[in-house]
Amino acid sequence: MGVARFSLFKIASSHLHRMHHPSALRQMSFASGLQNSTIFRSQGLIGGQWVAAHDGIWNFFRFNPSTGEIIADVPFMGRRETNDAISSAYQAFNSWSKLTAAERSKYLRKWYDLIMSHKEELGQLITLEQGKPLKEALGEVSYGASFIEFFAEEAKQVYGDIIPATLADRRLFVLKQPVGVVGAITPWNFPLAMITRKVGPALACGCTVVVKPSELTPLTALAAAELALQAGIPPGVLNVVMGNASDIGDALLASPQVRKITFTGSTAVGKKLMAGAAGTVKRIAAKFRNSGQTCVCANRVIVQEGIYEKFAEAFSKAVQNLQVGDGFTEGVAQGPLINEAAVQKVESFLQDALSKGAKVILGGKRHSLGMTFYEPTVVTDVKSDMLLAREEVFGPVAPLLRFKTEEEAICIANDTNAGLAAYIFTNNVQRTWRVSEALEYGLVGVNEGIISTEVAPFGGVKQSGLGREGSKYGIDEYLELKYVCLGDMNRK
Ligand code: ADP
């Protein structure tokens, strides 16, 4: 998981902890404005109650990745709390799933409205705990909220089917019903949107959820959950636990009451969860992150030979203009990486590429701001056998690869176990279709790099995942089909 700043400490209560740690108290000043906000929560949410860890003594610090300041301490939960959350969700499922879609839709709409009316605070919280520039964080709030709004409407469109019967006295139909309790495990790169994209459709169609946000970004998840409570979403419908990831994951996997696991994160953890889900034959939907701090960032840029040099130069010039700094500073386009381990990963990938003949034409080192900051970097002469071209870069490094023909470009693009997003730039209509069809990716952008939206299906192929999120297809992941056959229908 690579959590560099993950410190566990024993305290009597989170309140007492602050009194006993003056240095922590001092460092909390920056976050204090937000801490007084009505959406700032630092405990788990189980059955509608804000709770500490069971034994009440283990907590862990959360840090601002830009400054290293402590911004909160949150309970370090494990199996017991997760099982409590599952029980609450299981109980709540009974009544939540029986509401009409229109009733659930009203709650979700209210939740959406509250998220949007707290956009500023939520955006600040995202920048504070995740580091991305405030403008991007505010964008994430709107993007994240859009899934709640979209699925509030979509819930009312969950039609079943009537199947023409094969015998005269039969009537056959298919019902779509919520799968039950859903376990949702999310990463830190989009602390809000990765949650709403799962929780929106789940709640809309009648499922209840136990969310385990990333340990690096629990505060946004807790704030969103607080707003769900304020929207009147009943206790137990949405629960949040955090702490020991593998213990929480194991509890979710082991419980027969959890009918589905939805996960976004690394391929390694995704595979573990898929294997673990087999024991209770759970449904799984998983999207595995492939690159950088945003899973759909270009991991490799493949450029045609004839324009390679010119492109590299123009591209570096544009990248050079990106301002690096604290996410709260106006004009900053690139914030810190999430932690020091992420910086070390970038360094080791770059080292590997340089040792195999690649050249750095921009950046290539830690930023003078220090800590978790890294210079925007452009690398040329990258070859398919370099780590930079094979695995997730995890940072602000653009490797430029070279191709001659269209076939070769497709071959390079498809030569990977990942398959989330690909982007092509061309003015040729025939090529647009040919290449879009040939790319082994779940999403393709043509002459456009920003393509995620709540109304289109998002998800990868190969080891980039199973299932789709968003769009009318996204809700199917949370529904079971039930075939009903009525016999003896000719009787009077
Ligand atoms: P990364 O840390 O690189 O974003 P991970 O796959 O490690 O990617 O993390 C994604 C999510 O999966 C996080 O919420 C993390 O806590 C969780 N996670 C990590 N290990 C496990 C595990 N063994 N079981 C369940 N969840 C896990």
Short mmCIF file of C-alpha atoms and ligand atoms in Angstrom, two decimals:
data_model
loop_
_atom_site.label_atom_id
_atom_site.label_comp_id
_atom_site.label_asym_id
_atom_site.label_seq_id
_atom_site.Cartn_x
_atom_site.Cartn_y
_atom_site.Cartn_z
CA MET A 1 0.00 0.00 0.00
CA GLY A 2 2.98 2.25 0.35
CA VAL A 3 1.76 4.38 3.22
CA ALA A 4 4.79 6.35 4.26
CA ARG A 5 3.18 8.60 6.82
CA PHE A 6 0.99 6.18 8.61
CA SER A 7 1.49 6.37 12.30
CA LEU A 8 -0.47 4.46 14.79
CA PHE A 9 -0.70 5.56 18.37
CA LYS A 10 -2.45 4.56 21.50
CA ILE A 11 -4.67 7.10 23.22
CA ALA A 12 -7.50 7.24 25.68
CA SER A 13 -9.73 9.11 23.26
CA SER A 14 -9.13 11.34 20.28
CA HIS A 15 -10.02 14.34 22.45
CA LEU A 16 -7.50 13.44 25.13
CA HIS A 17 -4.91 12.80 22.51
CA ARG A 18 -4.97 16.41 21.42
CA MET A 19 -4.43 17.57 24.97
CA HIS A 20 -1.48 15.25 25.43
CA HIS A 21 0.27 16.11 22.19
CA PRO A 22 1.03 19.83 22.07
CA SER A 23 3.05 19.46 18.88
CA ALA A 24 0.09 17.87 17.17
CA LEU A 25 -2.11 20.65 18.48
CA ARG A 26 0.19 23.28 17.00
CA GLN A 27 0.25 21.59 13.63
CA MET A 28 -3.49 21.35 13.46
CA SER A 29 -3.89 25.10 13.14
CA PHE A 30 -4.11 25.15 9.36
CA ALA A 31 -6.90 22.67 9.35
CA SER A 32 -8.71 24.23 12.26
CA GLY A 33 -11.09 26.26 10.11
CA LEU A 34 -12.32 23.10 8.51
CA GLN A 35 -12.34 21.22 11.77
CA ASN A 36 -15.01 23.57 13.06
CA SER A 37 -17.10 22.92 9.98
CA THR A 38 -20.31 20.93 10.40
CA ILE A 39 -19.07 18.37 7.89
CA PHE A 40 -15.77 17.60 9.59
CA ARG A 41 -15.97 14.13 11.12
CA SER A 42 -13.14 12.00 12.38
CA GLN A 43 -14.90 8.88 13.62
CA GLY A 44 -16.37 5.90 11.84
CA LEU A 45 -20.06 5.75 10.92
CA ILE A 46 -21.87 2.59 11.94
CA GLY A 47 -25.64 2.29 12.08
CA GLY A 48 -26.05 6.06 12.00
CA GLN A 49 -23.68 6.62 14.96
CA TRP A 50 -20.26 8.25 14.90
CA VAL A 51 -18.05 5.79 16.71
CA ALA A 52 -14.48 5.24 17.86
CA ALA A 53 -12.67 1.95 17.36
CA HIS A 54 -14.09 -0.81 19.53
CA ASP A 55 -11.39 -0.80 22.16
CA GLY A 56 -11.38 2.98 21.91
CA ILE A 57 -7.62 3.24 22.15
CA TRP A 58 -6.12 2.90 18.72
CA ASN A 59 -6.10 5.86 16.35
CA PHE A 60 -3.98 6.97 13.45
CA PHE A 61 -2.90 10.38 12.22
CA ARG A 62 -3.86 11.90 8.91
CA PHE A 63 -1.38 14.29 7.31
CA ASN A 64 -1.57 17.05 4.76
CA PRO A 65 0.68 15.68 1.97
CA SER A 66 1.77 19.18 1.00
CA THR A 67 3.01 20.37 4.39
CA GLY A 68 3.19 17.28 6.56
CA GLU A 69 0.83 18.89 9.09
CA ILE A 70 -1.35 16.60 11.12
CA ILE A 71 -4.93 17.33 10.19
CA ALA A 72 -6.83 14.73 12.18
CA ASP A 73 -6.65 11.44 13.91
CA VAL A 74 -9.16 8.80 13.05
CA PRO A 75 -9.98 5.44 14.63
CA PHE A 76 -8.03 2.40 13.50
CA MET A 77 -10.79 -0.12 12.97
CA GLY A 78 -10.70 -3.79 12.09
CA ARG A 79 -12.87 -6.89 11.89
CA ARG A 80 -15.13 -6.16 14.84
CA GLU A 81 -16.21 -2.72 13.67
CA THR A 82 -16.58 -4.00 10.11
CA ASN A 83 -18.85 -6.80 11.28
CA ASP A 84 -20.92 -4.26 13.21
CA ALA A 85 -21.20 -2.13 10.10
CA ILE A 86 -22.21 -5.16 8.02
CA SER A 87 -24.94 -6.03 10.56
CA SER A 88 -26.27 -2.47 10.45
CA ALA A 89 -26.29 -2.48 6.67
CA TYR A 90 -27.96 -5.88 6.60
CA GLN A 91 -30.70 -4.68 8.93
CA ALA A 92 -31.19 -1.44 7.05
CA PHE A 93 -31.45 -3.30 3.74
CA ASN A 94 -34.77 -4.70 4.82
CA SER A 95 -36.53 -1.37 4.86
CA TRP A 96 -34.37 0.61 2.42
CA SER A 97 -34.85 -1.92 -0.38
CA LYS A 98 -38.61 -1.84 0.17
CA LEU A 99 -38.93 1.90 -0.38
CA THR A 100 -40.09 2.86 -3.83
CA ALA A 101 -37.44 4.03 -6.26
CA ALA A 102 -39.05 7.45 -6.15
CA GLU A 103 -38.68 7.62 -2.37
CA ARG A 104 -35.00 6.62 -2.49
CA SER A 105 -34.51 9.08 -5.30
CA LYS A 106 -35.72 11.94 -3.10
CA TYR A 107 -33.13 11.12 -0.41
CA LEU A 108 -30.38 10.97 -3.00
CA ARG A 109 -31.45 14.24 -4.54
CA LYS A 110 -31.28 15.87 -1.11
CA TRP A 111 -27.83 14.39 -0.56
CA TYR A 112 -26.74 15.75 -3.93
CA ASP A 113 -28.06 19.22 -3.06
CA LEU A 114 -26.20 19.17 0.27
CA ILE A 115 -22.94 18.11 -1.38
CA MET A 116 -23.27 20.94 -3.86
CA SER A 117 -24.14 23.50 -1.20
CA HIS A 118 -20.99 22.42 0.72
CA LYS A 119 -18.83 22.39 -2.40
CA GLU A 120 -16.26 24.86 -1.02
CA GLU A 121 -15.73 22.99 2.24
CA LEU A 122 -15.58 19.60 0.56
CA GLY A 123 -13.12 20.91 -2.03
CA GLN A 124 -10.91 22.31 0.70
CA LEU A 125 -11.04 19.04 2.57
CA ILE A 126 -9.96 17.14 -0.56
CA THR A 127 -7.02 19.52 -1.11
CA LEU A 128 -6.11 19.33 2.55
CA GLU A 129 -5.93 15.56 2.78
CA GLN A 130 -5.11 14.61 -0.82
CA GLY A 131 -3.07 17.56 -2.08
CA LYS A 132 -4.62 18.23 -5.49
CA PRO A 133 -5.00 21.89 -6.49
CA LEU A 134 -8.16 23.45 -5.07
CA LYS A 135 -9.61 24.09 -8.52
CA GLU A 136 -9.34 20.39 -9.34
CA ALA A 137 -10.74 19.47 -5.94
CA LEU A 138 -13.78 21.67 -6.54
CA GLY A 139 -14.14 20.00 -9.94
CA GLU A 140 -14.09 16.64 -8.20
CA VAL A 141 -16.91 17.71 -5.90
CA SER A 142 -19.18 18.52 -8.87
CA TYR A 143 -18.08 15.38 -10.69
CA GLY A 144 -18.57 13.24 -7.58
CA ALA A 145 -21.97 14.75 -6.85
CA SER A 146 -23.11 14.15 -10.42
CA PHE A 147 -23.21 10.40 -9.77
CA ILE A 148 -25.66 10.89 -6.94
CA GLU A 149 -27.90 13.08 -9.07
CA PHE A 150 -27.69 10.79 -12.10
CA PHE A 151 -28.51 7.61 -10.19
CA ALA A 152 -31.29 9.30 -8.24
CA GLU A 153 -32.99 9.55 -11.64
CA GLU A 154 -31.75 6.24 -13.01
CA ALA A 155 -33.24 4.32 -10.06
CA LYS A 156 -36.67 5.03 -11.48
CA GLN A 157 -35.75 3.41 -14.80
CA VAL A 158 -34.92 -0.07 -13.53
CA TYR A 159 -37.40 -1.92 -15.70
CA GLY A 160 -37.72 -5.67 -15.72
CA ASP A 161 -38.68 -7.71 -18.78
CA ILE A 162 -41.57 -9.86 -19.92
CA ILE A 163 -40.42 -12.85 -21.92
CA PRO A 164 -42.73 -14.35 -24.55
CA ALA A 165 -43.67 -17.72 -23.04
CA THR A 166 -42.84 -21.02 -24.70
CA LEU A 167 -46.00 -22.71 -23.40
CA ALA A 168 -49.51 -21.27 -23.66
CA ASP A 169 -50.26 -21.52 -19.95
CA ARG A 170 -47.11 -19.86 -18.73
CA ARG A 171 -46.16 -16.27 -18.10
CA LEU A 172 -42.47 -15.49 -17.76
CA PHE A 173 -40.91 -12.34 -16.48
CA VAL A 174 -37.69 -10.97 -15.10
CA LEU A 175 -37.43 -8.73 -12.06
CA LYS A 176 -34.39 -6.63 -11.24
CA GLN A 177 -33.69 -6.53 -7.53
CA PRO A 178 -30.92 -5.03 -5.40
CA VAL A 179 -28.12 -7.49 -4.62
CA GLY A 180 -28.05 -6.66 -0.88
CA VAL A 181 -25.23 -5.35 1.28
CA VAL A 182 -22.32 -3.96 -0.75
CA GLY A 183 -18.73 -3.55 0.48
CA ALA A 184 -17.03 -0.63 -1.28
CA ILE A 185 -13.25 -0.23 -1.08
CA THR A 186 -11.88 2.96 -2.57
CA PRO A 187 -8.53 4.63 -3.31
CA TRP A 188 -7.16 8.06 -2.43
CA ASN A 189 -6.83 9.70 -5.85
CA PHE A 190 -10.48 10.80 -5.99
CA PRO A 191 -11.51 10.76 -2.31
CA LEU A 192 -15.11 11.74 -3.09
CA ALA A 193 -15.88 10.64 -6.65
CA MET A 194 -14.65 7.07 -6.19
CA ILE A 195 -17.16 6.75 -3.37
CA THR A 196 -20.18 8.43 -4.96
CA ARG A 197 -19.70 6.46 -8.16
CA LYS A 198 -20.24 3.26 -6.17
CA VAL A 199 -22.59 4.43 -3.43
CA GLY A 200 -24.86 6.41 -5.82
CA PRO A 201 -26.08 3.44 -7.90
CA ALA A 202 -26.00 1.07 -4.91
CA LEU A 203 -28.29 3.22 -2.77
CA ALA A 204 -30.45 4.19 -5.72
CA CYS A 205 -31.48 0.64 -6.46
CA GLY A 206 -31.98 -0.37 -2.80
CA CYS A 207 -28.62 -1.77 -1.69
CA THR A 208 -26.99 -0.68 1.56
CA VAL A 209 -23.25 -0.10 1.81
CA VAL A 210 -20.18 -0.44 4.00
CA VAL A 211 -17.51 1.91 2.64
CA LYS A 212 -13.85 1.51 3.41
CA PRO A 213 -12.14 4.63 2.10
CA SER A 214 -8.40 4.76 1.64
CA GLU A 215 -6.59 5.22 4.94
CA LEU A 216 -4.87 8.19 3.27
CA THR A 217 -8.11 10.10 2.63
CA PRO A 218 -10.84 9.15 5.09
CA LEU A 219 -11.99 12.69 5.93
CA THR A 220 -13.72 13.40 2.62
CA ALA A 221 -15.55 10.08 2.89
CA LEU A 222 -16.68 10.93 6.41
CA ALA A 223 -17.82 14.40 5.37
CA ALA A 224 -19.87 12.91 2.52
CA ALA A 225 -21.39 10.44 4.98
CA GLU A 226 -22.25 13.28 7.37
CA LEU A 227 -24.12 14.99 4.52
CA ALA A 228 -25.93 11.72 3.77
CA LEU A 229 -27.14 11.71 7.37
CA GLN A 230 -28.20 15.34 7.08
CA ALA A 231 -30.14 14.37 3.94
CA GLY A 232 -32.12 11.96 6.10
CA ILE A 233 -30.72 8.76 4.60
CA PRO A 234 -31.65 6.27 7.34
CA PRO A 235 -29.10 4.83 9.81
CA GLY A 236 -27.25 1.79 8.53
CA VAL A 237 -27.86 2.50 4.84
CA LEU A 238 -24.40 4.03 4.54
CA ASN A 239 -21.60 3.01 6.91
CA VAL A 240 -17.93 4.01 6.89
CA VAL A 241 -15.10 2.11 8.56
CA MET A 242 -11.36 2.65 8.22
CA GLY A 243 -8.12 1.40 9.70
CA ASN A 244 -6.57 -1.99 9.06
CA ALA A 245 -7.25 -2.47 5.33
CA SER A 246 -6.65 -6.20 5.15
CA ASP A 247 -8.67 -6.97 8.30
CA ILE A 248 -11.57 -4.84 7.09
CA GLY A 249 -11.29 -6.40 3.63
CA ASP A 250 -11.21 -9.90 5.11
CA ALA A 251 -14.30 -9.22 7.23
CA LEU A 252 -16.17 -7.95 4.19
CA LEU A 253 -15.09 -10.97 2.17
CA ALA A 254 -15.89 -13.50 4.88
CA SER A 255 -19.40 -12.28 5.65
CA PRO A 256 -22.15 -14.11 3.78
CA GLN A 257 -24.32 -11.02 4.34
CA VAL A 258 -22.13 -8.97 2.01
CA ARG A 259 -23.34 -9.87 -1.47
CA LYS A 260 -21.04 -7.73 -3.50
CA ILE A 261 -17.62 -6.12 -3.32
CA THR A 262 -16.83 -3.10 -5.44
CA PHE A 263 -13.21 -1.99 -5.47
CA THR A 264 -11.02 0.57 -7.15
CA GLY A 265 -7.32 0.34 -6.47
CA SER A 266 -4.24 -1.62 -7.42
CA THR A 267 -4.33 -4.80 -9.47
CA ALA A 268 -2.58 -6.71 -6.70
CA VAL A 269 -5.25 -5.93 -4.09
CA GLY A 270 -7.99 -6.42 -6.70
CA LYS A 271 -6.77 -9.94 -7.41
CA LYS A 272 -6.67 -10.70 -3.70
CA LEU A 273 -10.25 -9.52 -3.30
CA MET A 274 -11.40 -11.55 -6.31
CA ALA A 275 -9.86 -14.67 -4.81
CA GLY A 276 -11.35 -13.90 -1.40
CA ALA A 277 -14.81 -13.32 -2.84
CA ALA A 278 -14.92 -16.86 -4.19
CA GLY A 279 -15.52 -18.31 -0.71
CA THR A 280 -19.00 -16.82 -0.47
CA VAL A 281 -19.56 -16.42 -4.24
CA LYS A 282 -19.86 -12.68 -4.04
CA ARG A 283 -20.36 -10.47 -7.00
CA ILE A 284 -17.33 -8.35 -7.65
CA ALA A 285 -16.84 -5.21 -9.62
CA ALA A 286 -13.40 -3.92 -9.60
CA LYS A 287 -11.55 -1.23 -11.40
CA PHE A 288 -7.82 -1.45 -11.05
CA ARG A 289 -5.78 1.62 -11.17
CA ASN A 290 -3.29 1.70 -13.95
CA SER A 291 -1.31 4.88 -13.87
CA GLY A 292 -0.32 8.01 -12.05
CA GLN A 293 -2.42 9.74 -9.52
CA THR A 294 -5.39 9.59 -11.87
CA CYS A 295 -6.18 6.17 -13.24
CA VAL A 296 -7.00 7.48 -16.71
CA CYS A 297 -3.86 9.60 -17.16
CA ALA A 298 -1.78 8.64 -20.12
CA ASN A 299 0.86 6.25 -18.83
CA ARG A 300 2.69 6.35 -22.15
CA VAL A 301 2.58 8.85 -24.97
CA ILE A 302 3.18 7.16 -28.32
CA VAL A 303 4.26 9.61 -31.00
CA GLN A 304 4.80 9.11 -34.73
CA GLU A 305 8.41 9.27 -35.85
CA GLY A 306 8.03 12.20 -38.23
CA ILE A 307 6.85 14.60 -35.55
CA TYR A 308 8.55 13.02 -32.54
CA GLU A 309 11.25 15.65 -31.99
CA LYS A 310 8.94 18.58 -32.66
CA PHE A 311 6.28 17.13 -30.40
CA ALA A 312 8.75 16.49 -27.60
CA GLU A 313 9.90 20.08 -27.71
CA ALA A 314 6.44 21.65 -27.84
CA PHE A 315 5.15 19.27 -25.18
CA SER A 316 8.03 20.03 -22.79
CA LYS A 317 7.43 23.73 -23.25
CA ALA A 318 3.79 23.32 -22.25
CA VAL A 319 4.66 21.09 -19.31
CA GLN A 320 7.33 23.52 -18.16
CA ASN A 321 4.64 26.12 -17.64
CA LEU A 322 2.78 23.98 -15.11
CA GLN A 323 3.07 25.65 -11.74
CA VAL A 324 3.94 23.28 -8.91
CA GLY A 325 2.92 24.05 -5.34
CA ASP A 326 0.48 23.72 -2.50
CA GLY A 327 -3.02 22.93 -3.69
CA PHE A 328 -4.42 25.98 -1.95
CA THR A 329 -2.17 28.39 -3.91
CA GLU A 330 -3.85 30.17 -6.78
CA GLY A 331 -2.59 29.14 -10.21
CA VAL A 332 -1.03 25.87 -9.07
CA ALA A 333 -1.56 23.12 -11.64
CA GLN A 334 0.32 20.32 -9.90
CA GLY A 335 0.24 19.59 -6.18
CA PRO A 336 2.31 17.13 -4.14
CA LEU A 337 2.32 13.39 -4.62
CA ILE A 338 0.34 11.56 -1.98
CA ASN A 339 3.37 10.52 0.09
CA GLU A 340 7.12 9.99 0.03
CA ALA A 341 6.76 6.41 -1.13
CA ALA A 342 5.12 7.70 -4.30
CA VAL A 343 8.10 9.97 -4.93
CA GLN A 344 10.51 7.09 -4.39
CA LYS A 345 8.57 5.01 -6.89
CA VAL A 346 8.87 7.71 -9.55
CA GLU A 347 12.61 7.92 -8.86
CA SER A 348 13.13 4.19 -9.21
CA PHE A 349 11.15 4.02 -12.48
CA LEU A 350 13.16 6.89 -13.89
CA GLN A 351 16.44 5.28 -12.81
CA ASP A 352 15.43 2.11 -14.64
CA ALA A 353 14.57 4.04 -17.81
CA LEU A 354 17.81 6.05 -17.77
CA SER A 355 19.88 2.92 -17.29
CA LYS A 356 18.25 1.49 -20.43
CA GLY A 357 18.90 4.51 -22.65
CA ALA A 358 16.03 6.93 -22.04
CA LYS A 359 16.71 10.67 -21.78
CA VAL A 360 15.18 13.25 -19.47
CA ILE A 361 14.39 16.44 -21.39
CA LEU A 362 12.49 18.17 -18.60
CA GLY A 363 12.43 17.77 -14.82
CA GLY A 364 13.62 14.40 -13.65
CA LYS A 365 14.16 15.26 -10.01
CA ARG A 366 12.47 16.22 -6.77
CA HIS A 367 11.08 19.72 -6.76
CA SER A 368 12.83 22.41 -4.74
CA LEU A 369 9.71 22.59 -2.55
CA GLY A 370 10.96 19.29 -1.13
CA MET A 371 8.88 16.72 0.73
CA THR A 372 6.40 15.11 -1.61
CA PHE A 373 6.86 17.47 -4.55
CA TYR A 374 8.28 16.25 -7.86
CA GLU A 375 9.10 18.24 -10.99
CA PRO A 376 6.88 17.75 -14.03
CA THR A 377 9.02 15.44 -16.13
CA VAL A 378 9.26 14.50 -19.79
CA VAL A 379 11.33 11.49 -20.86
CA THR A 380 12.19 10.60 -24.45
CA ASP A 381 13.55 7.46 -26.11
CA VAL A 382 11.40 5.29 -23.89
CA LYS A 383 11.20 1.65 -24.96
CA SER A 384 8.55 -0.94 -24.22
CA ASP A 385 10.83 -2.93 -21.91
CA MET A 386 11.28 -0.08 -19.43
CA LEU A 387 9.27 -0.03 -16.19
CA LEU A 388 8.08 3.42 -17.16
CA ALA A 389 6.30 1.91 -20.15
CA ARG A 390 5.11 -1.26 -18.46
CA GLU A 391 3.80 -0.27 -15.05
CA GLU A 392 1.94 2.57 -13.41
CA VAL A 393 4.16 5.62 -13.25
CA PHE A 394 2.43 7.04 -10.21
CA GLY A 395 3.49 10.59 -10.80
CA PRO A 396 4.11 13.54 -13.09
CA VAL A 397 6.27 11.75 -15.63
CA ALA A 398 5.40 11.61 -19.33
CA PRO A 399 7.33 8.92 -21.21
CA LEU A 400 7.41 9.48 -24.98
CA LEU A 401 7.60 6.38 -27.18
CA ARG A 402 8.10 6.34 -30.94
CA PHE A 403 6.15 4.55 -33.69
CA LYS A 404 6.29 4.38 -37.49
CA THR A 405 3.01 2.89 -38.67
CA GLU A 406 -0.54 2.77 -37.34
CA GLU A 407 -0.20 -1.00 -36.86
CA GLU A 408 2.90 -0.50 -34.79
CA ALA A 409 1.19 2.12 -32.60
CA ILE A 410 -1.72 -0.23 -31.92
CA CYS A 411 0.70 -3.02 -31.16
CA ILE A 412 2.61 -0.89 -28.63
CA ALA A 413 -0.63 0.41 -27.11
CA ASN A 414 -2.04 -3.09 -26.64
CA ASP A 415 1.19 -4.64 -25.40
CA THR A 416 0.24 -4.38 -21.71
CA ASN A 417 -1.83 -6.20 -19.12
CA ALA A 418 -3.68 -2.98 -18.40
CA GLY A 419 -6.60 -1.72 -20.44
CA LEU A 420 -8.43 1.18 -18.89
CA ALA A 421 -8.13 4.26 -21.07
CA ALA A 422 -6.49 5.16 -24.36
CA TYR A 423 -6.48 8.43 -26.27
CA ILE A 424 -5.86 8.98 -29.95
CA PHE A 425 -5.27 12.17 -31.84
CA THR A 426 -6.06 12.14 -35.54
CA ASN A 427 -8.08 14.02 -38.13
CA ASN A 428 -8.66 10.92 -40.23
CA VAL A 429 -12.21 9.52 -39.92
CA GLN A 430 -11.33 6.03 -41.09
CA ARG A 431 -8.37 5.88 -38.73
CA THR A 432 -10.55 7.07 -35.86
CA TRP A 433 -12.80 4.03 -36.27
CA ARG A 434 -10.03 1.54 -37.09
CA VAL A 435 -7.90 2.47 -34.11
CA SER A 436 -10.82 2.86 -31.68
CA GLU A 437 -11.95 -0.65 -32.56
CA ALA A 438 -8.47 -2.14 -32.37
CA LEU A 439 -7.49 -0.68 -29.00
CA GLU A 440 -7.92 -3.16 -26.16
CA TYR A 441 -9.19 -0.56 -23.71
CA GLY A 442 -12.45 0.11 -21.91
CA LEU A 443 -12.45 3.84 -22.71
CA VAL A 444 -11.15 5.61 -25.80
CA GLY A 445 -10.84 9.38 -26.16
CA VAL A 446 -10.51 10.73 -29.70
CA ASN A 447 -8.95 14.18 -29.89
CA GLU A 448 -9.97 14.60 -26.24
CA GLY A 449 -8.23 13.79 -22.99
CA ILE A 450 -10.98 14.41 -20.47
CA ILE A 451 -13.76 11.94 -21.10
CA SER A 452 -15.13 10.77 -17.73
CA THR A 453 -18.77 11.59 -17.17
CA GLU A 454 -21.55 10.14 -15.07
CA VAL A 455 -23.62 9.32 -18.17
CA ALA A 456 -21.03 7.04 -19.85
CA PRO A 457 -19.77 3.61 -18.73
CA PHE A 458 -16.34 3.75 -17.07
CA GLY A 459 -14.21 0.64 -16.66
CA GLY A 460 -11.31 -1.33 -18.07
CA VAL A 461 -10.52 -4.57 -19.83
CA LYS A 462 -7.76 -7.15 -19.17
CA GLN A 463 -6.28 -6.62 -15.70
CA SER A 464 -7.76 -3.13 -15.45
CA GLY A 465 -10.92 -4.56 -14.14
CA LEU A 466 -14.38 -5.93 -14.21
CA GLY A 467 -17.67 -4.15 -14.54
CA ARG A 468 -18.59 -0.59 -15.40
CA GLU A 469 -19.40 2.41 -13.28
CA GLY A 470 -21.68 5.30 -14.23
CA SER A 471 -24.33 5.33 -16.98
CA LYS A 472 -27.35 3.09 -17.30
CA TYR A 473 -24.95 0.11 -17.30
CA GLY A 474 -23.49 1.09 -13.94
CA ILE A 475 -26.64 0.29 -12.04
CA ASP A 476 -26.78 -3.28 -13.39
CA GLU A 477 -23.75 -4.07 -11.23
CA TYR A 478 -25.93 -3.68 -8.15
CA LEU A 479 -28.94 -5.61 -9.43
CA GLU A 480 -29.75 -9.30 -9.52
CA LEU A 481 -32.02 -10.71 -12.17
CA LYS A 482 -34.89 -12.85 -10.95
CA TYR A 483 -36.73 -15.03 -13.41
CA VAL A 484 -40.32 -15.76 -12.41
CA CYS A 485 -42.41 -18.38 -14.17
CA LEU A 486 -46.17 -18.49 -13.55
CA GLY A 487 -47.57 -21.90 -14.47
CA ASP A 488 -51.13 -23.19 -14.82
CA MET A 489 -52.28 -19.82 -16.11
CA ASN A 490 -55.11 -21.26 -18.23
CA ARG A 491 -57.08 -22.32 -15.15
CA LYS A 492 -60.29 -20.35 -14.64
P1 ADP B 1 -3.03 2.30 -3.61
O1 ADP B 1 -2.65 2.35 -2.19
O2 ADP B 1 -1.91 2.13 -4.51
O3 ADP B 1 -3.98 3.36 -3.97
P2 ADP B 1 -4.39 -0.12 -3.00
O4 ADP B 1 -4.98 -1.16 -3.88
O5 ADP B 1 -3.34 -0.52 -2.04
O6 ADP B 1 -3.87 1.00 -3.96
O7 ADP B 1 -5.54 0.64 -2.21
C1 ADP B 1 -6.86 0.80 -2.67
C2 ADP B 1 -7.80 0.50 -1.54
O8 ADP B 1 -7.67 -0.88 -1.18
C3 ADP B 1 -7.51 1.30 -0.27
O9 ADP B 1 -8.74 1.63 0.35
C4 ADP B 1 -6.72 0.31 0.56
O10 ADP B 1 -6.79 0.56 1.94
C5 ADP B 1 -7.44 -0.98 0.22
N1 ADP B 1 -6.68 -2.20 0.53
C6 ADP B 1 -5.35 -2.39 0.53
N2 ADP B 1 -5.04 -3.66 0.89
C7 ADP B 1 -6.23 -4.29 1.12
C8 ADP B 1 -6.62 -5.62 1.51
N3 ADP B 1 -5.73 -6.58 1.73
N4 ADP B 1 -7.94 -5.88 1.64
C9 ADP B 1 -8.86 -4.93 1.40
N5 ADP B 1 -8.57 -3.69 1.03
C10 ADP B 1 -7.27 -3.36 0.88
#
